mmCIF file with all atom_site columns, C-alpha atoms in Angstrom:
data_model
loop_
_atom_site.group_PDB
_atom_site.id
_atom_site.type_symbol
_atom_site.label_atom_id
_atom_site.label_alt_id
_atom_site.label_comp_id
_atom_site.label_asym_id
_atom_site.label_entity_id
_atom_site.label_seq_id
_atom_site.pdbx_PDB_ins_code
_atom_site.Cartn_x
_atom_site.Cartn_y
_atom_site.Cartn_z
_atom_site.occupancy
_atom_site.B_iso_or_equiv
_atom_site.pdbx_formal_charge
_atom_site.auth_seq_id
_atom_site.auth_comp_id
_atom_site.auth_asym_id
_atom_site.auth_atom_id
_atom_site.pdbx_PDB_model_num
ATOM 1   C CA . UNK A 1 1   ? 181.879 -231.504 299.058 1.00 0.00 ? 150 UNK A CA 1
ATOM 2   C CA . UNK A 1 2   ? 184.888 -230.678 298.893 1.00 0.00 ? 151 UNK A CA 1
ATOM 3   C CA . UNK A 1 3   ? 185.856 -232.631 295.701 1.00 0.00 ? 152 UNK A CA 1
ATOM 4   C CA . UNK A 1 4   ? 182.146 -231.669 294.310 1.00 0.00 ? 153 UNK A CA 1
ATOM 5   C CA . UNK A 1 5   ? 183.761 -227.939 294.395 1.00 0.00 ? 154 UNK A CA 1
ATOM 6   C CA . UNK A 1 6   ? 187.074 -229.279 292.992 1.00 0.00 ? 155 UNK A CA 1
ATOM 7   C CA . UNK A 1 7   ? 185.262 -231.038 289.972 1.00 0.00 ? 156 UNK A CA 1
ATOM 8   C CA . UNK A 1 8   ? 183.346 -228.218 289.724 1.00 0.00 ? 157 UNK A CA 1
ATOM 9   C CA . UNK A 1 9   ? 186.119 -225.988 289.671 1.00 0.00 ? 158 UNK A CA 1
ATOM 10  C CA . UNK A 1 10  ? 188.035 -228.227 287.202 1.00 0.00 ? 159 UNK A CA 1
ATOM 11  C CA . UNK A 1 11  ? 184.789 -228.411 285.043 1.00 0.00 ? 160 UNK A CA 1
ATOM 12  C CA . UNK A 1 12  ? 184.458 -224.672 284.741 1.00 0.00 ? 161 UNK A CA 1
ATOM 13  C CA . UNK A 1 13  ? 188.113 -224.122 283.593 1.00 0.00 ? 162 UNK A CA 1
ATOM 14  C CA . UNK A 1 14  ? 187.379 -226.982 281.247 1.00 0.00 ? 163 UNK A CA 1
ATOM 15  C CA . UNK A 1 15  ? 184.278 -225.293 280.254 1.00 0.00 ? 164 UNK A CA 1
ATOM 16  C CA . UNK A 1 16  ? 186.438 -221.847 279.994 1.00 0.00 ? 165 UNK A CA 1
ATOM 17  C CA . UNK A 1 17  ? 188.890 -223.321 278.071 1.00 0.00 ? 166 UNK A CA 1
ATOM 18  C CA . UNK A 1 18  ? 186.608 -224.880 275.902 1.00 0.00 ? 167 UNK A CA 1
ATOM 19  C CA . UNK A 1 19  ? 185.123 -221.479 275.408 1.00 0.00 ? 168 UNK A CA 1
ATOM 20  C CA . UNK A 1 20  ? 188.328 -220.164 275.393 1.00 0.00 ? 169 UNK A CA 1
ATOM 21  C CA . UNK A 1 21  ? 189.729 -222.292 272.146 1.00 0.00 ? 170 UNK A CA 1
ATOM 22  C CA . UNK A 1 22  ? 186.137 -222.305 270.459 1.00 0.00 ? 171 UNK A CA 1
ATOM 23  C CA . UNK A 1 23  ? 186.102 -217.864 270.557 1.00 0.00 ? 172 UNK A CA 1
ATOM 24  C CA . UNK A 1 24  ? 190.386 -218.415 269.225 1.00 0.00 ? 173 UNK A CA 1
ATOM 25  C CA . UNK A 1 25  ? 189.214 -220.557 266.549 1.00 0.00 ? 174 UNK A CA 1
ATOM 26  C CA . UNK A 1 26  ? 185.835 -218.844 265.696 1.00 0.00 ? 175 UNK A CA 1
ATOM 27  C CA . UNK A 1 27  ? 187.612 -215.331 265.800 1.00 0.00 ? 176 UNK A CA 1
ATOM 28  C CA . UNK A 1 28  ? 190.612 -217.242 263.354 1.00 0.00 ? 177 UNK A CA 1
ATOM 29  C CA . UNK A 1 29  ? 187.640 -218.172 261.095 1.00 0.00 ? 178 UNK A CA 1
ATOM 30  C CA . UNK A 1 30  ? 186.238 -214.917 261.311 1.00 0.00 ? 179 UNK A CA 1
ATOM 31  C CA . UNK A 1 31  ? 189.460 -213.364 260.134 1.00 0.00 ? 180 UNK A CA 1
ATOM 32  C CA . UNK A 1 32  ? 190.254 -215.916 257.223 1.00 0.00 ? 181 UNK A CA 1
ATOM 33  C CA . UNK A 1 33  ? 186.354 -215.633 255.739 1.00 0.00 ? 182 UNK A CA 1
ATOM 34  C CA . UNK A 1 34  ? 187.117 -211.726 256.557 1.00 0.00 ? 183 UNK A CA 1
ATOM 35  C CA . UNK A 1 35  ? 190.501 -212.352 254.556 1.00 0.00 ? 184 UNK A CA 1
ATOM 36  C CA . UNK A 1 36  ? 189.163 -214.771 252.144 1.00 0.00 ? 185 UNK A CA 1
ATOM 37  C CA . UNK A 1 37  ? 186.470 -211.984 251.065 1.00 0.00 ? 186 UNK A CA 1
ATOM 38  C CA . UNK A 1 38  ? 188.817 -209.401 250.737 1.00 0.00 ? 187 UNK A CA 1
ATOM 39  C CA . UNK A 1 39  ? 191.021 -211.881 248.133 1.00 0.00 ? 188 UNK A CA 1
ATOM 40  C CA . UNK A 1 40  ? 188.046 -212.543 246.444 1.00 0.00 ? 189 UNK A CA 1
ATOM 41  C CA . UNK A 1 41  ? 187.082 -208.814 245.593 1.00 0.00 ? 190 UNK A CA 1
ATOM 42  C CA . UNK A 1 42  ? 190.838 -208.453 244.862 1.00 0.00 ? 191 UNK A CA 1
ATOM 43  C CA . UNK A 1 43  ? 190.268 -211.233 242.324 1.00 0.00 ? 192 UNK A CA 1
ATOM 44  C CA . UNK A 1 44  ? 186.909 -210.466 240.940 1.00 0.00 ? 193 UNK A CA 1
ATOM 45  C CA . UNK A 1 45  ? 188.587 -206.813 240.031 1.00 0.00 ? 194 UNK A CA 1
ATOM 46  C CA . UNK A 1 46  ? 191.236 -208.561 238.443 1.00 0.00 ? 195 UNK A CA 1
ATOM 47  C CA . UNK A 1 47  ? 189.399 -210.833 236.648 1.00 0.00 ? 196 UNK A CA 1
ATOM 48  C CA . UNK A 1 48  ? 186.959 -207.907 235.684 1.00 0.00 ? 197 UNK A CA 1
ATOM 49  C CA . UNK A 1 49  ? 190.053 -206.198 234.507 1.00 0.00 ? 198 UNK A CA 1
ATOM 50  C CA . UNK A 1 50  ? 191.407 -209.269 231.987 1.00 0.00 ? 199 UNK A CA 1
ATOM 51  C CA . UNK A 1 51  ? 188.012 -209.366 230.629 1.00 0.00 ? 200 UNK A CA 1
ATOM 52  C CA . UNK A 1 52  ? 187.861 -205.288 229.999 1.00 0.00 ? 201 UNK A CA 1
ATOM 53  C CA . UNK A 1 53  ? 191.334 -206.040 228.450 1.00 0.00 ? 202 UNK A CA 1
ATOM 54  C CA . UNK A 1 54  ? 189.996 -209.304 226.597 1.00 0.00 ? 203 UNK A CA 1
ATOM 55  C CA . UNK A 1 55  ? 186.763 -207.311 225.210 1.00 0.00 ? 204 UNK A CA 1
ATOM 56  C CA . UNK A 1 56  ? 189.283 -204.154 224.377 1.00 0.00 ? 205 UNK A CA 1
ATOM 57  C CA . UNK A 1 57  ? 191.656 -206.758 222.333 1.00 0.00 ? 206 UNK A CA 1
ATOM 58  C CA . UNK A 1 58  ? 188.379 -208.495 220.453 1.00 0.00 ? 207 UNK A CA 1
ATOM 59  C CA . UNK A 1 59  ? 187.441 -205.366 219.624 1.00 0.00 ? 208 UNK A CA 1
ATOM 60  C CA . UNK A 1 60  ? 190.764 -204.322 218.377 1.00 0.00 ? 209 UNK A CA 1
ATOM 61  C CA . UNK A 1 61  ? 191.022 -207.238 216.408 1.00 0.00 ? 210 UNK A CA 1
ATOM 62  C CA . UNK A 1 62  ? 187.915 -207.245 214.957 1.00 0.00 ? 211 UNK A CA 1
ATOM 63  C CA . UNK A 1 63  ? 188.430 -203.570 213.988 1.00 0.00 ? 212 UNK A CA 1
ATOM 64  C CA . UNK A 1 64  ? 191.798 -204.648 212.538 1.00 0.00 ? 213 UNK A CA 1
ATOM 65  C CA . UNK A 1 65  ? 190.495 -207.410 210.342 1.00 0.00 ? 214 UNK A CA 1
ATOM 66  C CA . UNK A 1 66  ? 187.419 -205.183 209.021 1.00 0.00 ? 215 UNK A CA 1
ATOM 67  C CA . UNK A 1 67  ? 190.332 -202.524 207.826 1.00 0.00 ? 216 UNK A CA 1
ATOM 68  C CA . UNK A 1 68  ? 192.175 -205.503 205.995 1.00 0.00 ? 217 UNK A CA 1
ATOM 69  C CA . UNK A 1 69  ? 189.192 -206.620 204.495 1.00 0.00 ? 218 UNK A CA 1
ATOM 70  C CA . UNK A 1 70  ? 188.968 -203.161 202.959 1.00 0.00 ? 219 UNK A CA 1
ATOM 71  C CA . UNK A 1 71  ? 192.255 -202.506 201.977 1.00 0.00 ? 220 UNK A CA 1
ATOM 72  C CA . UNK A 1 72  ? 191.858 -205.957 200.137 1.00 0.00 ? 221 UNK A CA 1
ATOM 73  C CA . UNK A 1 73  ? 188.752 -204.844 198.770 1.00 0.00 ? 222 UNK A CA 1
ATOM 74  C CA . UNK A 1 74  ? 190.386 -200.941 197.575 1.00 0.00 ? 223 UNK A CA 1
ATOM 75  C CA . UNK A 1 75  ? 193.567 -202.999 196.235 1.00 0.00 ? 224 UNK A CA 1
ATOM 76  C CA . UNK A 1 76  ? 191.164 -205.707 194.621 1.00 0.00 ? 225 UNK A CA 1
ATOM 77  C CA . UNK A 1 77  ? 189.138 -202.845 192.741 1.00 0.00 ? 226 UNK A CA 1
ATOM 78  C CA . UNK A 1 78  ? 192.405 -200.772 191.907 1.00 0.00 ? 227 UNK A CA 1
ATOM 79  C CA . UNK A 1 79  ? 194.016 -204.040 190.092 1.00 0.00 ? 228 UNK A CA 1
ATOM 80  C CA . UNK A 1 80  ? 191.033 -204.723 188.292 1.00 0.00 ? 229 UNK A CA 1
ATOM 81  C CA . UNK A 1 81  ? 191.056 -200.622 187.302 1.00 0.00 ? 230 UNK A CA 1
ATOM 82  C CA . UNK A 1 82  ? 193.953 -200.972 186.263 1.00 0.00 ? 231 UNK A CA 1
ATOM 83  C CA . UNK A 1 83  ? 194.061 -204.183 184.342 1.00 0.00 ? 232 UNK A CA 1
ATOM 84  C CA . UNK A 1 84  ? 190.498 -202.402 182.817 1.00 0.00 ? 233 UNK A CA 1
ATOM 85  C CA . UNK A 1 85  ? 192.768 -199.511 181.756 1.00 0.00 ? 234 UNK A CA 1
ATOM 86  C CA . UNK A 1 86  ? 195.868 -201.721 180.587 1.00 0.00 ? 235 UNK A CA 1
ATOM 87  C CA . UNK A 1 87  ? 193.361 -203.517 178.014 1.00 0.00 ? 236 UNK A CA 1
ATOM 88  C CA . UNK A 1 88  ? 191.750 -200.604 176.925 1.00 0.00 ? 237 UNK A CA 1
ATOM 89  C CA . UNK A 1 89  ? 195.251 -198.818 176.316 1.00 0.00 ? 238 UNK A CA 1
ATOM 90  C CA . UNK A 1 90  ? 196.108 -202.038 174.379 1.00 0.00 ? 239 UNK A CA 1
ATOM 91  C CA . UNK A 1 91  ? 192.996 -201.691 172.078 1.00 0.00 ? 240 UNK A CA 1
ATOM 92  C CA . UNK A 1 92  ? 194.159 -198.260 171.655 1.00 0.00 ? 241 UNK A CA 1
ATOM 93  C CA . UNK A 1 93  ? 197.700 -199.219 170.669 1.00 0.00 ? 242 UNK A CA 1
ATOM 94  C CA . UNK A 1 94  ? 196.558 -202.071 168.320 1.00 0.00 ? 243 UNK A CA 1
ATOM 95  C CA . UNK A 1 95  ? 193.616 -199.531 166.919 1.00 0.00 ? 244 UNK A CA 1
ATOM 96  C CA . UNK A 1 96  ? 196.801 -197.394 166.067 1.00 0.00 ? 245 UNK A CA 1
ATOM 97  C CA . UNK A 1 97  ? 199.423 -199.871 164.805 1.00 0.00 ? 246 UNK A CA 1
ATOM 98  C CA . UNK A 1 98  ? 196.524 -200.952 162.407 1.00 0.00 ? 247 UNK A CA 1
ATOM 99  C CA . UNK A 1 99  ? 196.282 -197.306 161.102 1.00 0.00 ? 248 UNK A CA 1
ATOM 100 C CA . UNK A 1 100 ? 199.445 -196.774 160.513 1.00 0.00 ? 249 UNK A CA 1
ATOM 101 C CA . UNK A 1 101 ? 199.648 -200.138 159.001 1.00 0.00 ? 250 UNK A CA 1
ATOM 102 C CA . UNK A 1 102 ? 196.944 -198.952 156.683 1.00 0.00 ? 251 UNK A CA 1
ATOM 103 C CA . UNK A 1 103 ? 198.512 -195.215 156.076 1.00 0.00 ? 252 UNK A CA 1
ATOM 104 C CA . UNK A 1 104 ? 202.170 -197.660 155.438 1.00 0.00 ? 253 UNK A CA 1
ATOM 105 C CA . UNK A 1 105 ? 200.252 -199.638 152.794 1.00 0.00 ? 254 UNK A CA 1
ATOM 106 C CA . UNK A 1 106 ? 198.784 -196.312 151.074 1.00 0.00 ? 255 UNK A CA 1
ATOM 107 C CA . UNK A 1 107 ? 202.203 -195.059 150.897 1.00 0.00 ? 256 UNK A CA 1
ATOM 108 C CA . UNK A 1 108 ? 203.850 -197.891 149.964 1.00 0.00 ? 257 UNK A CA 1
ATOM 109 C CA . UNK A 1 109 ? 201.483 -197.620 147.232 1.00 0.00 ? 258 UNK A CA 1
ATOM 110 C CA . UNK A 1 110 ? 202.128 -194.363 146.620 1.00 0.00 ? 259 UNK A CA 1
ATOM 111 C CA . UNK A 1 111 ? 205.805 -195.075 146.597 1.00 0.00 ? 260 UNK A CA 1
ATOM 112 C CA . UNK A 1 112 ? 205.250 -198.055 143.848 1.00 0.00 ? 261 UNK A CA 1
ATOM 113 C CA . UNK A 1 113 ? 202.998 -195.629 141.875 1.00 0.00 ? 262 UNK A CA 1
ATOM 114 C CA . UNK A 1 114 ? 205.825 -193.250 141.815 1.00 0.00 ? 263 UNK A CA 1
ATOM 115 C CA . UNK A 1 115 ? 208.852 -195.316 141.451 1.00 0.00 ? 264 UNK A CA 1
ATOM 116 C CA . UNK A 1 116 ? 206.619 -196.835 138.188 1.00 0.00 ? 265 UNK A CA 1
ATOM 117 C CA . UNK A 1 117 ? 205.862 -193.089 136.880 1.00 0.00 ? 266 UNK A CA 1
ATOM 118 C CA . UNK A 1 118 ? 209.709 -192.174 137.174 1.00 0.00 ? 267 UNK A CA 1
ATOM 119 C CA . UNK A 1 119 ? 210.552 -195.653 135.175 1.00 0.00 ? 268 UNK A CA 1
ATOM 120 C CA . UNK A 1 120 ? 208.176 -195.206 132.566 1.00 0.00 ? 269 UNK A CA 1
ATOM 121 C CA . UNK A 1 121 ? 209.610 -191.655 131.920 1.00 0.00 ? 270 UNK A CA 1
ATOM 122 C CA . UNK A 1 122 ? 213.378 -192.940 131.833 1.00 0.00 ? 271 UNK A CA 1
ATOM 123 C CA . UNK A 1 123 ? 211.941 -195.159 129.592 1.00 0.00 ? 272 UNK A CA 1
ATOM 124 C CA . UNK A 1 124 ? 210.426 -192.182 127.381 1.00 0.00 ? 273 UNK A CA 1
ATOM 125 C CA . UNK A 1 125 ? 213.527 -191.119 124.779 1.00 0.00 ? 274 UNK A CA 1
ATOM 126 C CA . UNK A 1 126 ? 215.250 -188.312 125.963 1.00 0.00 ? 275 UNK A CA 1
ATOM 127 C CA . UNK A 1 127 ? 214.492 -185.582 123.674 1.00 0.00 ? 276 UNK A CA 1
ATOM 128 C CA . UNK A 1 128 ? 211.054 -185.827 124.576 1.00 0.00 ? 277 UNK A CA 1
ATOM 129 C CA . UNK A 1 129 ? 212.179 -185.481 128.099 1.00 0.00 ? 278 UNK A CA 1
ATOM 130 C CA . UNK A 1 130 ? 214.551 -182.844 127.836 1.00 0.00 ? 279 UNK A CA 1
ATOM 131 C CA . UNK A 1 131 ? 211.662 -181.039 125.844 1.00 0.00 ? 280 UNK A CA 1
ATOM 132 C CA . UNK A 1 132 ? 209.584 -181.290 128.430 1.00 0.00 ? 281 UNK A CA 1
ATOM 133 C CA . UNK A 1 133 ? 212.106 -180.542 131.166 1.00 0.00 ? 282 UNK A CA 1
ATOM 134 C CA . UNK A 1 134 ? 212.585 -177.047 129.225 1.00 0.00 ? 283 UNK A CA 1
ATOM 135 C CA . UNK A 1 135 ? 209.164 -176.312 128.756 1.00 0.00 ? 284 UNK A CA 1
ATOM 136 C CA . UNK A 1 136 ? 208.214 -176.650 132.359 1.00 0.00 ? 285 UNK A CA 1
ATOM 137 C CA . UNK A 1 137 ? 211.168 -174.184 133.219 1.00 0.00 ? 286 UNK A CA 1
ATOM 138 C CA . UNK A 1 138 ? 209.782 -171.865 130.470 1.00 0.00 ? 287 UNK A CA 1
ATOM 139 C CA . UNK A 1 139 ? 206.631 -171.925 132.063 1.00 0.00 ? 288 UNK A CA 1
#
């Protein structure tokens, strides 16, 4: 009976060791899921985080490339205003070039008509000339 106790004896510290080992390693799992959930909240807040930063970036980007496509726009219109004002300035100028052309012409003819009037009265004999002359400062 004597080696029934002993076996028995040796079976229970077996048993306790057994239980012993199994409460170490469940307590180790314990405290790597408890560890393992805590990373994993410290991750999920980082990764919520990124993707505030990653929608706040979009966002910025998006806004960014709206406001060049409006500045392109504005600079697109003012180029066009102000090729629309360089051709009507150039009408203008041409309008007036072609006027004074004109008024040039007139006087040019007026010069001609002149010039011919003074030639044809140096071409008059001079008495009648110097007659006339007089008279005009009698008058």
């Amino acid at each position: 009976m004597l080696m029934k106790k002993n076996k028995s004896s040796e079976l229970t510290q077996e048993i306790q060791k057994i239980t012993q080992d199994y409460e170490k390693l469940a307590k180790e799992q314990k405290d790597r899921i408890l560890m393992l959930r805590e990373e994993n909240r410290t991750l999920n807040e980082k990764l919520e985080a990124c993707q505030k930063e990653r929608d706040a970036i979009s966002s910025t980007l998006v806004r960014a490339e709206q406001a060049s496509q409006q500045l392109i726009d504005q600079a697109k219109q003012r180029s066009e205003q102000i090729i629309g004002d360089a051709y009507r300035k150039e009408a203008a100028s041409r309008k007036r070039i072609e006027e004074h052309r004109a008024l040039l012409r007139e006087l040019a003819v007026q010069c001609e008509n002149i010039l011919t009037g003074i030639e044809n009265e140096l071409k008059r004999p001079s008495s009648i000339f110097s007659l006339e002359v007089v008279n005009k400062k009698q008058a």
